[in-house]
Amino acid sequence: MIRIFLDLDYFLSKDKIVYLVKGYYHPSIGVFATPVFWPDKKGQRVHPQWGTYTKDVSDFGQKIFQLHPEYVHNFIPQHTPLVLKKDIDKIFHPRDAIQRFKKEKRGTIWYEIFEYLTHQIGISEKDMGIFGSYLVNLHQDKNKMHIKDVDFVIYGLKNLLRVKTKFEELLKNFRFSHISKEHIKYHQRKFGSLLNPQVNSLAKTLANKWSSVQVAPGLLNTLRFVYQPDEIPQNPISSPIKSFIQLKGKVLDDLETNFVPRIFHIQTGANTDIYKIVTYLWVFQACINKGNLVLITGNLHQDGKTISIDQPEHGIKILFGT
């Protein structure tokens, strides 16, 4: 029996591509999901049953649409494939990886971080999960060496607030730091070709990603957050696109930017001039802070109060504040 899809679940398609689920609001025929791991005879990642794979992720990639034109759609997020449910072979839930992780990773820095989150910060193990390559058993190379890090996901609003309150203590305990200037430059190079630099300030929005842990030079671990099933808000996109829009405003809230879709509100003038900003783009986790003055470039929806950031020419530019 297929359980409800939550953000950061993964699944294997019948043609052996591994996808990452985006958000919670899926049409009955399919699931919004980004292809992450692709079968590749020359790939460096090795699965014991599936063979060798390559990681290739892009919010605006056309590769999957060329392979599966039936996944094209007009919903938001428009550039994320709508994978038909009939094409899904196996589902992976991050919570299901915890027991395997506890057996295999004891004695590693990742296990120490896990123990700190559960024992010191007080996150219940049932509210912890592991996504990414470890979840789908694509974290090793041909020499069975672990590639990169272990990606943690934490479930629940209360747990998010608990982590945020004690995050500086976590960094101090391990002598870690926030995302480094060097890693920000790396992400700017990585995402800079995807987003219009005229309407984005990636260095500033990336620096605001408070849950990023700089474990070592070149190794960044970002805690991710997912709603509990009974916390999922209504779909923030409730009407079709009306027109392109660009406007300035003051950020009124920032909590929901820690989830997918990232959501915040801006005020552009009088108290009634409030817009809801919605984006599914991975790079915009915790991208702004309350009180920032921002330039928003996106699509205004027919409700007159919702703006989606969903295209390469869209963006979030911080004009004032950190």
PDB file of C-alpha atoms in Angstrom:
ATOM      1  CA  MET A   1       0.000   0.000   0.000  1.00  0.00           C
ATOM      2  CA  ILE A   2       1.397   3.418  -0.988  1.00  0.00           C
ATOM      3  CA  ARG A   3       1.631   5.835   1.928  1.00  0.00           C
ATOM      4  CA  ILE A   4       1.040   9.549   1.484  1.00  0.00           C
ATOM      5  CA  PHE A   5       3.901  11.290  -0.295  1.00  0.00           C
ATOM      6  CA  LEU A   6       5.702  13.867   1.819  1.00  0.00           C
ATOM      7  CA  ASP A   7       8.391  16.312   0.774  1.00  0.00           C
ATOM      8  CA  LEU A   8      11.859  14.675   0.622  1.00  0.00           C
ATOM      9  CA  ASP A   9      10.529  11.178   0.033  1.00  0.00           C
ATOM     10  CA  TYR A  10      12.263   9.383  -2.843  1.00  0.00           C
ATOM     11  CA  PHE A  11      11.129   6.806  -5.334  1.00  0.00           C
ATOM     12  CA  LEU A  12      12.579   4.555  -8.014  1.00  0.00           C
ATOM     13  CA  SER A  13      10.844   4.642 -11.379  1.00  0.00           C
ATOM     14  CA  LYS A  14      10.308   1.612 -13.568  1.00  0.00           C
ATOM     15  CA  ASP A  15      13.069   2.884 -15.863  1.00  0.00           C
ATOM     16  CA  LYS A  16      15.412   2.973 -12.818  1.00  0.00           C
ATOM     17  CA  ILE A  17      15.675   6.757 -12.336  1.00  0.00           C
ATOM     18  CA  VAL A  18      15.655   7.903  -8.696  1.00  0.00           C
ATOM     19  CA  TYR A  19      13.433  10.917  -7.938  1.00  0.00           C
ATOM     20  CA  LEU A  20      13.096  13.353  -5.036  1.00  0.00           C
ATOM     21  CA  VAL A  21       9.500  14.297  -4.139  1.00  0.00           C
ATOM     22  CA  LYS A  22       8.747  18.039  -4.138  1.00  0.00           C
ATOM     23  CA  GLY A  23       6.204  19.284  -1.607  1.00  0.00           C
ATOM     24  CA  TYR A  24       2.818  17.847  -0.690  1.00  0.00           C
ATOM     25  CA  TYR A  25       0.285  18.941  -3.312  1.00  0.00           C
ATOM     26  CA  HIS A  26       0.113  16.332  -6.062  1.00  0.00           C
ATOM     27  CA  PRO A  27      -2.582  15.663  -8.684  1.00  0.00           C
ATOM     28  CA  SER A  28      -4.248  12.259  -8.446  1.00  0.00           C
ATOM     29  CA  ILE A  29      -2.446  10.894 -11.513  1.00  0.00           C
ATOM     30  CA  GLY A  30       1.109  11.635 -10.427  1.00  0.00           C
ATOM     31  CA  VAL A  31       3.735  13.112  -8.129  1.00  0.00           C
ATOM     32  CA  PHE A  32       5.862  16.233  -8.528  1.00  0.00           C
ATOM     33  CA  ALA A  33       9.441  14.996  -8.253  1.00  0.00           C
ATOM     34  CA  THR A  34      12.919  15.939  -9.426  1.00  0.00           C
ATOM     35  CA  PRO A  35      15.156  13.295 -11.001  1.00  0.00           C
ATOM     36  CA  VAL A  36      18.349  13.042  -8.937  1.00  0.00           C
ATOM     37  CA  PHE A  37      20.169   9.786  -9.711  1.00  0.00           C
ATOM     38  CA  TRP A  38      20.410   8.439 -13.264  1.00  0.00           C
ATOM     39  CA  PRO A  39      21.561   4.995 -14.444  1.00  0.00           C
ATOM     40  CA  ASP A  40      24.981   5.424 -16.022  1.00  0.00           C
ATOM     41  CA  LYS A  41      27.485   2.723 -16.977  1.00  0.00           C
ATOM     42  CA  LYS A  42      30.278   5.242 -16.288  1.00  0.00           C
ATOM     43  CA  GLY A  43      28.739   6.473 -13.036  1.00  0.00           C
ATOM     44  CA  GLN A  44      30.734   6.669  -9.807  1.00  0.00           C
ATOM     45  CA  ARG A  45      27.900   5.662  -7.463  1.00  0.00           C
ATOM     46  CA  VAL A  46      27.228   1.970  -7.058  1.00  0.00           C
ATOM     47  CA  HIS A  47      24.020   0.314  -5.931  1.00  0.00           C
ATOM     48  CA  PRO A  48      24.247  -3.378  -4.987  1.00  0.00           C
ATOM     49  CA  GLN A  49      21.238  -4.301  -7.163  1.00  0.00           C
ATOM     50  CA  TRP A  50      20.690  -1.446  -9.624  1.00  0.00           C
ATOM     51  CA  GLY A  51      24.223  -0.923 -10.922  1.00  0.00           C
ATOM     52  CA  THR A  52      26.126   2.349 -11.396  1.00  0.00           C
ATOM     53  CA  TYR A  53      24.593   5.823 -11.229  1.00  0.00           C
ATOM     54  CA  THR A  54      25.377   9.498 -11.732  1.00  0.00           C
ATOM     55  CA  LYS A  55      23.882  12.367  -9.742  1.00  0.00           C
ATOM     56  CA  ASP A  56      22.457  15.103 -11.965  1.00  0.00           C
ATOM     57  CA  VAL A  57      20.008  17.636 -10.505  1.00  0.00           C
ATOM     58  CA  SER A  58      18.584  20.825 -11.982  1.00  0.00           C
ATOM     59  CA  ASP A  59      15.458  22.784 -11.130  1.00  0.00           C
ATOM     60  CA  PHE A  60      15.181  23.817 -14.779  1.00  0.00           C
ATOM     61  CA  GLY A  61      16.619  20.750 -16.524  1.00  0.00           C
ATOM     62  CA  GLN A  62      14.985  19.647 -19.757  1.00  0.00           C
ATOM     63  CA  LYS A  63      16.613  16.218 -19.858  1.00  0.00           C
ATOM     64  CA  ILE A  64      13.725  14.417 -18.176  1.00  0.00           C
ATOM     65  CA  PHE A  65      11.100  16.158 -20.299  1.00  0.00           C
ATOM     66  CA  GLN A  66      12.879  15.003 -23.443  1.00  0.00           C
ATOM     67  CA  LEU A  67      12.880  11.465 -22.088  1.00  0.00           C
ATOM     68  CA  HIS A  68       9.304  11.666 -20.766  1.00  0.00           C
ATOM     69  CA  PRO A  69       7.323  14.398 -22.556  1.00  0.00           C
ATOM     70  CA  GLU A  70       4.190  13.048 -20.847  1.00  0.00           C
ATOM     71  CA  TYR A  71       5.524  14.515 -17.571  1.00  0.00           C
ATOM     72  CA  VAL A  72       5.148  18.102 -18.867  1.00  0.00           C
ATOM     73  CA  HIS A  73       2.329  20.050 -17.182  1.00  0.00           C
ATOM     74  CA  ASN A  74       1.066  23.561 -16.401  1.00  0.00           C
ATOM     75  CA  PHE A  75       0.966  23.333 -12.615  1.00  0.00           C
ATOM     76  CA  ILE A  76       3.290  25.024 -10.122  1.00  0.00           C
ATOM     77  CA  PRO A  77       6.133  23.941  -9.886  1.00  0.00           C
ATOM     78  CA  GLN A  78       6.129  23.993 -13.674  1.00  0.00           C
ATOM     79  CA  HIS A  79       9.713  22.835 -14.203  1.00  0.00           C
ATOM     80  CA  THR A  80       9.362  19.844 -11.877  1.00  0.00           C
ATOM     81  CA  PRO A  81       8.177  16.711 -13.711  1.00  0.00           C
ATOM     82  CA  LEU A  82       4.769  15.279 -12.864  1.00  0.00           C
ATOM     83  CA  VAL A  83       5.780  11.619 -12.720  1.00  0.00           C
ATOM     84  CA  LEU A  84       2.829   9.334 -13.390  1.00  0.00           C
ATOM     85  CA  LYS A  85       2.037   7.020 -10.495  1.00  0.00           C
ATOM     86  CA  LYS A  86       1.910   4.052 -12.846  1.00  0.00           C
ATOM     87  CA  ASP A  87       5.631   4.598 -13.509  1.00  0.00           C
ATOM     88  CA  ILE A  88       6.665   4.377  -9.841  1.00  0.00           C
ATOM     89  CA  ASP A  89       8.318   1.114  -8.801  1.00  0.00           C
ATOM     90  CA  LYS A  90       9.521   1.593  -5.206  1.00  0.00           C
ATOM     91  CA  ILE A  91       9.128   4.330  -2.565  1.00  0.00           C
ATOM     92  CA  PHE A  92      11.693   5.379   0.062  1.00  0.00           C
ATOM     93  CA  HIS A  93      10.727   7.292   3.213  1.00  0.00           C
ATOM     94  CA  PRO A  94      13.506   9.073   5.163  1.00  0.00           C
ATOM     95  CA  ARG A  95      12.247   7.839   8.544  1.00  0.00           C
ATOM     96  CA  ASP A  96      12.784   4.254   7.387  1.00  0.00           C
ATOM     97  CA  ALA A  97      16.570   4.791   7.096  1.00  0.00           C
ATOM     98  CA  ILE A  98      17.188   5.655  10.755  1.00  0.00           C
ATOM     99  CA  GLN A  99      17.639   2.140  12.120  1.00  0.00           C
ATOM    100  CA  ARG A 100      20.065   1.184   9.328  1.00  0.00           C
ATOM    101  CA  PHE A 101      21.971   4.431   9.925  1.00  0.00           C
ATOM    102  CA  LYS A 102      22.283   3.671  13.659  1.00  0.00           C
ATOM    103  CA  LYS A 103      23.784   0.268  12.895  1.00  0.00           C
ATOM    104  CA  GLU A 104      26.146   1.371  10.107  1.00  0.00           C
ATOM    105  CA  LYS A 105      27.345   4.850  11.069  1.00  0.00           C
ATOM    106  CA  ARG A 106      28.131   4.569  14.773  1.00  0.00           C
ATOM    107  CA  GLY A 107      31.481   6.239  15.483  1.00  0.00           C
ATOM    108  CA  THR A 108      31.228   8.750  12.606  1.00  0.00           C
ATOM    109  CA  ILE A 109      30.726  12.507  12.816  1.00  0.00           C
ATOM    110  CA  TRP A 110      27.275  12.005  11.287  1.00  0.00           C
ATOM    111  CA  TYR A 111      26.290   9.738  14.189  1.00  0.00           C
ATOM    112  CA  GLU A 112      27.588  12.335  16.650  1.00  0.00           C
ATOM    113  CA  ILE A 113      25.415  15.011  14.998  1.00  0.00           C
ATOM    114  CA  PHE A 114      22.437  12.649  15.123  1.00  0.00           C
ATOM    115  CA  GLU A 115      22.991  11.997  18.825  1.00  0.00           C
ATOM    116  CA  TYR A 116      23.307  15.708  19.550  1.00  0.00           C
ATOM    117  CA  LEU A 117      20.027  16.411  17.749  1.00  0.00           C
ATOM    118  CA  THR A 118      18.204  13.652  19.600  1.00  0.00           C
ATOM    119  CA  HIS A 119      19.849  13.739  23.055  1.00  0.00           C
ATOM    120  CA  GLN A 120      20.868  17.373  23.505  1.00  0.00           C
ATOM    121  CA  ILE A 121      18.297  19.265  21.436  1.00  0.00           C
ATOM    122  CA  GLY A 122      15.554  16.758  22.194  1.00  0.00           C
ATOM    123  CA  ILE A 123      14.313  15.680  18.766  1.00  0.00           C
ATOM    124  CA  SER A 124      12.534  12.338  19.033  1.00  0.00           C
ATOM    125  CA  GLU A 125      14.054   9.619  16.827  1.00  0.00           C
ATOM    126  CA  LYS A 126      10.632   9.086  15.250  1.00  0.00           C
ATOM    127  CA  ASP A 127      10.838  12.689  13.976  1.00  0.00           C
ATOM    128  CA  MET A 128      14.241  12.165  12.366  1.00  0.00           C
ATOM    129  CA  GLY A 129      14.905  10.923   8.873  1.00  0.00           C
ATOM    130  CA  ILE A 130      17.741  10.588   6.382  1.00  0.00           C
ATOM    131  CA  PHE A 131      17.246  11.507   2.746  1.00  0.00           C
ATOM    132  CA  GLY A 132      19.654  11.821  -0.157  1.00  0.00           C
ATOM    133  CA  SER A 133      21.983   9.136  -1.428  1.00  0.00           C
ATOM    134  CA  TYR A 134      22.119   7.202   1.856  1.00  0.00           C
ATOM    135  CA  LEU A 135      18.347   6.682   1.853  1.00  0.00           C
ATOM    136  CA  VAL A 136      18.413   5.006  -1.569  1.00  0.00           C
ATOM    137  CA  ASN A 137      21.741   3.198  -1.014  1.00  0.00           C
ATOM    138  CA  LEU A 138      23.641   5.210  -3.621  1.00  0.00           C
ATOM    139  CA  HIS A 139      26.127   6.755  -1.197  1.00  0.00           C
ATOM    140  CA  GLN A 140      29.109   4.521  -2.004  1.00  0.00           C
ATOM    141  CA  ASP A 141      31.622   4.400  -4.840  1.00  0.00           C
ATOM    142  CA  LYS A 142      33.172   1.332  -6.444  1.00  0.00           C
ATOM    143  CA  ASN A 143      35.548   0.994  -3.476  1.00  0.00           C
ATOM    144  CA  LYS A 144      32.616   1.095  -1.036  1.00  0.00           C
ATOM    145  CA  MET A 145      33.777   4.478   0.244  1.00  0.00           C
ATOM    146  CA  HIS A 146      31.085   6.902   1.469  1.00  0.00           C
ATOM    147  CA  ILE A 147      30.581   9.785  -0.954  1.00  0.00           C
ATOM    148  CA  LYS A 148      30.149  13.145   0.789  1.00  0.00           C
ATOM    149  CA  ASP A 149      27.790  13.476   3.794  1.00  0.00           C
ATOM    150  CA  VAL A 150      24.616  12.145   5.424  1.00  0.00           C
ATOM    151  CA  ASP A 151      21.541  14.341   4.896  1.00  0.00           C
ATOM    152  CA  PHE A 152      19.218  14.750   7.882  1.00  0.00           C
ATOM    153  CA  VAL A 153      15.556  15.732   7.731  1.00  0.00           C
ATOM    154  CA  ILE A 154      13.587  16.791  10.808  1.00  0.00           C
ATOM    155  CA  TYR A 155       9.797  16.502  10.939  1.00  0.00           C
ATOM    156  CA  GLY A 156       7.480  18.993  12.601  1.00  0.00           C
ATOM    157  CA  LEU A 157       7.107  22.722  13.247  1.00  0.00           C
ATOM    158  CA  LYS A 158       7.874  22.418  16.955  1.00  0.00           C
ATOM    159  CA  ASN A 159      11.064  20.536  16.192  1.00  0.00           C
ATOM    160  CA  LEU A 160      12.123  23.186  13.684  1.00  0.00           C
ATOM    161  CA  LEU A 161      11.753  25.867  16.363  1.00  0.00           C
ATOM    162  CA  ARG A 162      13.611  23.682  18.882  1.00  0.00           C
ATOM    163  CA  VAL A 163      16.543  23.253  16.481  1.00  0.00           C
ATOM    164  CA  LYS A 164      16.644  26.941  15.543  1.00  0.00           C
ATOM    165  CA  THR A 165      16.729  27.983  19.212  1.00  0.00           C
ATOM    166  CA  LYS A 166      19.702  25.715  19.964  1.00  0.00           C
ATOM    167  CA  PHE A 167      21.502  25.766  16.636  1.00  0.00           C
ATOM    168  CA  GLU A 168      24.341  28.046  17.766  1.00  0.00           C
ATOM    169  CA  GLU A 169      25.023  25.642  20.630  1.00  0.00           C
ATOM    170  CA  LEU A 170      25.302  22.784  18.129  1.00  0.00           C
ATOM    171  CA  LEU A 171      27.848  24.715  16.053  1.00  0.00           C
ATOM    172  CA  LYS A 172      29.857  25.618  19.159  1.00  0.00           C
ATOM    173  CA  ASN A 173      29.824  22.031  20.443  1.00  0.00           C
ATOM    174  CA  PHE A 174      31.351  20.638  17.228  1.00  0.00           C
ATOM    175  CA  ARG A 175      33.413  23.738  16.394  1.00  0.00           C
ATOM    176  CA  PHE A 176      31.539  24.010  13.126  1.00  0.00           C
ATOM    177  CA  SER A 177      30.541  27.264  11.453  1.00  0.00           C
ATOM    178  CA  HIS A 178      27.725  28.617   9.344  1.00  0.00           C
ATOM    179  CA  ILE A 179      28.043  28.348   5.568  1.00  0.00           C
ATOM    180  CA  SER A 180      31.448  29.710   4.572  1.00  0.00           C
ATOM    181  CA  LYS A 181      32.164  32.462   2.047  1.00  0.00           C
ATOM    182  CA  GLU A 182      33.961  29.879  -0.081  1.00  0.00           C
ATOM    183  CA  HIS A 183      30.917  27.598  -0.123  1.00  0.00           C
ATOM    184  CA  ILE A 184      28.626  30.508  -0.948  1.00  0.00           C
ATOM    185  CA  LYS A 185      30.853  31.254  -3.954  1.00  0.00           C
ATOM    186  CA  TYR A 186      30.666  27.573  -4.938  1.00  0.00           C
ATOM    187  CA  HIS A 187      26.853  27.654  -4.839  1.00  0.00           C
ATOM    188  CA  GLN A 188      26.842  30.929  -6.754  1.00  0.00           C
ATOM    189  CA  ARG A 189      28.784  29.239  -9.528  1.00  0.00           C
ATOM    190  CA  LYS A 190      26.552  26.172  -9.334  1.00  0.00           C
ATOM    191  CA  PHE A 191      23.215  28.014  -9.431  1.00  0.00           C
ATOM    192  CA  GLY A 192      24.305  31.261 -11.062  1.00  0.00           C
ATOM    193  CA  SER A 193      23.823  29.870 -14.547  1.00  0.00           C
ATOM    194  CA  LEU A 194      20.248  28.869 -13.669  1.00  0.00           C
ATOM    195  CA  LEU A 195      18.980  32.160 -12.226  1.00  0.00           C
ATOM    196  CA  ASN A 196      19.022  35.715 -13.564  1.00  0.00           C
ATOM    197  CA  PRO A 197      21.667  37.597 -11.513  1.00  0.00           C
ATOM    198  CA  GLN A 198      19.884  40.911 -12.172  1.00  0.00           C
ATOM    199  CA  VAL A 199      16.912  39.891 -10.023  1.00  0.00           C
ATOM    200  CA  ASN A 200      18.664  37.631  -7.525  1.00  0.00           C
ATOM    201  CA  SER A 201      21.209  38.195  -4.747  1.00  0.00           C
ATOM    202  CA  LEU A 202      22.365  34.620  -4.246  1.00  0.00           C
ATOM    203  CA  ALA A 203      25.246  35.505  -1.920  1.00  0.00           C
ATOM    204  CA  LYS A 204      22.828  37.151   0.513  1.00  0.00           C
ATOM    205  CA  THR A 205      20.035  34.596   0.266  1.00  0.00           C
ATOM    206  CA  LEU A 206      22.470  31.693   0.679  1.00  0.00           C
ATOM    207  CA  ALA A 207      24.073  33.345   3.716  1.00  0.00           C
ATOM    208  CA  ASN A 208      20.639  33.458   5.366  1.00  0.00           C
ATOM    209  CA  LYS A 209      20.339  29.646   5.234  1.00  0.00           C
ATOM    210  CA  TRP A 210      20.786  29.335   8.995  1.00  0.00           C
ATOM    211  CA  SER A 211      20.537  25.511   9.225  1.00  0.00           C
ATOM    212  CA  SER A 212      23.647  24.943   7.094  1.00  0.00           C
ATOM    213  CA  VAL A 213      26.592  23.401   8.943  1.00  0.00           C
ATOM    214  CA  GLN A 214      30.068  23.896   7.476  1.00  0.00           C
ATOM    215  CA  VAL A 215      31.558  20.591   8.627  1.00  0.00           C
ATOM    216  CA  ALA A 216      34.841  21.107   6.775  1.00  0.00           C
ATOM    217  CA  PRO A 217      36.131  23.097   3.798  1.00  0.00           C
ATOM    218  CA  GLY A 218      34.044  22.003   0.829  1.00  0.00           C
ATOM    219  CA  LEU A 219      31.681  19.934   2.991  1.00  0.00           C
ATOM    220  CA  LEU A 220      28.366  21.590   3.871  1.00  0.00           C
ATOM    221  CA  ASN A 221      25.555  19.780   5.652  1.00  0.00           C
ATOM    222  CA  THR A 222      22.145  21.483   5.688  1.00  0.00           C
ATOM    223  CA  LEU A 223      19.379  20.304   7.984  1.00  0.00           C
ATOM    224  CA  ARG A 224      16.056  20.106   6.126  1.00  0.00           C
ATOM    225  CA  PHE A 225      12.543  20.319   7.523  1.00  0.00           C
ATOM    226  CA  VAL A 226       9.272  18.619   6.604  1.00  0.00           C
ATOM    227  CA  TYR A 227       5.764  19.116   7.953  1.00  0.00           C
ATOM    228  CA  GLN A 228       4.109  16.373   9.932  1.00  0.00           C
ATOM    229  CA  PRO A 229       1.104  15.045   7.954  1.00  0.00           C
ATOM    230  CA  ASP A 230      -1.372  16.857  10.230  1.00  0.00           C
ATOM    231  CA  GLU A 231       0.534  20.176   9.897  1.00  0.00           C
ATOM    232  CA  ILE A 232       0.486  20.511   6.119  1.00  0.00           C
ATOM    233  CA  PRO A 233      -1.126  23.859   5.245  1.00  0.00           C
ATOM    234  CA  GLN A 234      -3.473  24.357   2.331  1.00  0.00           C
ATOM    235  CA  ASN A 235      -1.884  24.586  -1.088  1.00  0.00           C
ATOM    236  CA  PRO A 236      -0.649  28.191  -1.346  1.00  0.00           C
ATOM    237  CA  ILE A 237      -1.296  28.172  -5.094  1.00  0.00           C
ATOM    238  CA  SER A 238      -5.068  28.445  -5.475  1.00  0.00           C
ATOM    239  CA  SER A 239      -5.478  30.217  -8.833  1.00  0.00           C
ATOM    240  CA  PRO A 240      -3.893  30.300 -12.320  1.00  0.00           C
ATOM    241  CA  ILE A 241      -1.139  32.691 -13.393  1.00  0.00           C
ATOM    242  CA  LYS A 242      -2.326  36.129 -14.463  1.00  0.00           C
ATOM    243  CA  SER A 243       0.781  38.105 -15.438  1.00  0.00           C
ATOM    244  CA  PHE A 244       4.467  38.778 -14.884  1.00  0.00           C
ATOM    245  CA  ILE A 245       5.149  41.146 -11.980  1.00  0.00           C
ATOM    246  CA  GLN A 246       8.052  42.880 -10.244  1.00  0.00           C
ATOM    247  CA  LEU A 247       7.686  44.777  -6.992  1.00  0.00           C
ATOM    248  CA  LYS A 248       9.468  45.795  -3.800  1.00  0.00           C
ATOM    249  CA  GLY A 249       8.276  45.040  -0.302  1.00  0.00           C
ATOM    250  CA  LYS A 250       9.146  44.436   3.325  1.00  0.00           C
ATOM    251  CA  VAL A 251       9.291  40.818   4.510  1.00  0.00           C
ATOM    252  CA  LEU A 252       6.682  40.135   7.197  1.00  0.00           C
ATOM    253  CA  ASP A 253       7.576  36.533   8.127  1.00  0.00           C
ATOM    254  CA  ASP A 254      10.172  33.886   7.359  1.00  0.00           C
ATOM    255  CA  LEU A 255       9.298  30.620   9.171  1.00  0.00           C
ATOM    256  CA  GLU A 256       7.742  28.818   6.193  1.00  0.00           C
ATOM    257  CA  THR A 257      10.804  29.390   4.013  1.00  0.00           C
ATOM    258  CA  ASN A 258      12.281  26.407   5.860  1.00  0.00           C
ATOM    259  CA  PHE A 259       9.785  24.101   4.135  1.00  0.00           C
ATOM    260  CA  VAL A 260       8.850  23.272   0.528  1.00  0.00           C
ATOM    261  CA  PRO A 261       7.296  25.205  -1.003  1.00  0.00           C
ATOM    262  CA  ARG A 262       9.120  28.171   0.531  1.00  0.00           C
ATOM    263  CA  ILE A 263       6.472  30.746   1.549  1.00  0.00           C
ATOM    264  CA  PHE A 264       6.691  34.258   2.972  1.00  0.00           C
ATOM    265  CA  HIS A 265       4.690  37.483   2.834  1.00  0.00           C
ATOM    266  CA  ILE A 266       5.720  40.995   1.870  1.00  0.00           C
ATOM    267  CA  GLN A 267       4.054  44.344   2.429  1.00  0.00           C
ATOM    268  CA  THR A 268       4.453  46.861  -0.365  1.00  0.00           C
ATOM    269  CA  GLY A 269       2.599  49.872   0.992  1.00  0.00           C
ATOM    270  CA  ALA A 270      -0.507  50.217   3.069  1.00  0.00           C
ATOM    271  CA  ASN A 271      -1.493  47.399   5.425  1.00  0.00           C
ATOM    272  CA  THR A 272      -3.750  45.905   2.755  1.00  0.00           C
ATOM    273  CA  ASP A 273      -0.938  45.648   0.166  1.00  0.00           C
ATOM    274  CA  ILE A 274       0.307  42.234   1.268  1.00  0.00           C
ATOM    275  CA  TYR A 275       1.471  39.529  -1.146  1.00  0.00           C
ATOM    276  CA  LYS A 276       2.196  35.855  -0.547  1.00  0.00           C
ATOM    277  CA  ILE A 277       5.450  34.723  -2.192  1.00  0.00           C
ATOM    278  CA  VAL A 278       5.716  31.037  -3.132  1.00  0.00           C
ATOM    279  CA  THR A 279       8.654  29.146  -4.609  1.00  0.00           C
ATOM    280  CA  TYR A 280       9.652  25.495  -4.877  1.00  0.00           C
ATOM    281  CA  LEU A 281      13.250  26.286  -5.805  1.00  0.00           C
ATOM    282  CA  TRP A 282      15.699  24.288  -3.658  1.00  0.00           C
ATOM    283  CA  VAL A 283      18.221  27.135  -3.398  1.00  0.00           C
ATOM    284  CA  PHE A 284      15.766  29.416  -1.575  1.00  0.00           C
ATOM    285  CA  GLN A 285      15.557  27.550   1.736  1.00  0.00           C
ATOM    286  CA  ALA A 286      15.518  30.167   4.552  1.00  0.00           C
ATOM    287  CA  CYS A 287      16.476  32.748   1.941  1.00  0.00           C
ATOM    288  CA  ILE A 288      15.177  35.879   3.703  1.00  0.00           C
ATOM    289  CA  ASN A 289      14.659  37.276   7.189  1.00  0.00           C
ATOM    290  CA  LYS A 290      11.746  39.170   8.650  1.00  0.00           C
ATOM    291  CA  GLY A 291      12.275  42.885   8.034  1.00  0.00           C
ATOM    292  CA  ASN A 292      14.297  42.522   4.812  1.00  0.00           C
ATOM    293  CA  LEU A 293      13.474  44.882   1.965  1.00  0.00           C
ATOM    294  CA  VAL A 294      13.284  42.703  -1.157  1.00  0.00           C
ATOM    295  CA  LEU A 295      12.696  42.921  -4.870  1.00  0.00           C
ATOM    296  CA  ILE A 296      10.397  40.125  -6.040  1.00  0.00           C
ATOM    297  CA  THR A 297      10.254  39.057  -9.668  1.00  0.00           C
ATOM    298  CA  GLY A 298       7.701  36.393 -10.550  1.00  0.00           C
ATOM    299  CA  ASN A 299       4.211  35.567 -11.761  1.00  0.00           C
ATOM    300  CA  LEU A 300       1.159  37.189 -10.191  1.00  0.00           C
ATOM    301  CA  HIS A 301      -1.779  34.806  -9.870  1.00  0.00           C
ATOM    302  CA  GLN A 302      -5.422  35.589 -10.514  1.00  0.00           C
ATOM    303  CA  ASP A 303      -6.223  35.919  -6.822  1.00  0.00           C
ATOM    304  CA  GLY A 304      -4.233  39.170  -6.972  1.00  0.00           C
ATOM    305  CA  LYS A 305      -2.222  38.377  -3.846  1.00  0.00           C
ATOM    306  CA  THR A 306      -0.035  35.376  -4.695  1.00  0.00           C
ATOM    307  CA  ILE A 307       3.271  35.572  -6.564  1.00  0.00           C
ATOM    308  CA  SER A 308       5.087  32.413  -7.650  1.00  0.00           C
ATOM    309  CA  ILE A 309       8.816  32.338  -8.353  1.00  0.00           C
ATOM    310  CA  ASP A 310       9.053  29.481 -10.799  1.00  0.00           C
ATOM    311  CA  GLN A 311      11.105  30.479 -13.871  1.00  0.00           C
ATOM    312  CA  PRO A 312      14.808  31.154 -14.605  1.00  0.00           C
ATOM    313  CA  GLU A 313      14.045  34.858 -15.066  1.00  0.00           C
ATOM    314  CA  HIS A 314      12.332  35.083 -11.651  1.00  0.00           C
ATOM    315  CA  GLY A 315      14.032  35.827  -8.386  1.00  0.00           C
ATOM    316  CA  ILE A 316      14.456  37.242  -4.888  1.00  0.00           C
ATOM    317  CA  LYS A 317      16.837  40.147  -4.420  1.00  0.00           C
ATOM    318  CA  ILE A 318      17.594  41.482  -0.949  1.00  0.00           C
ATOM    319  CA  LEU A 319      17.872  45.259  -1.144  1.00  0.00           C
ATOM    320  CA  PHE A 320      18.265  45.982   2.563  1.00  0.00           C
ATOM    321  CA  GLY A 321      18.916  43.885   5.655  1.00  0.00           C
ATOM    322  CA  THR A 322      20.665  40.597   6.281  1.00  0.00           C
TER     323      THR A 322
END
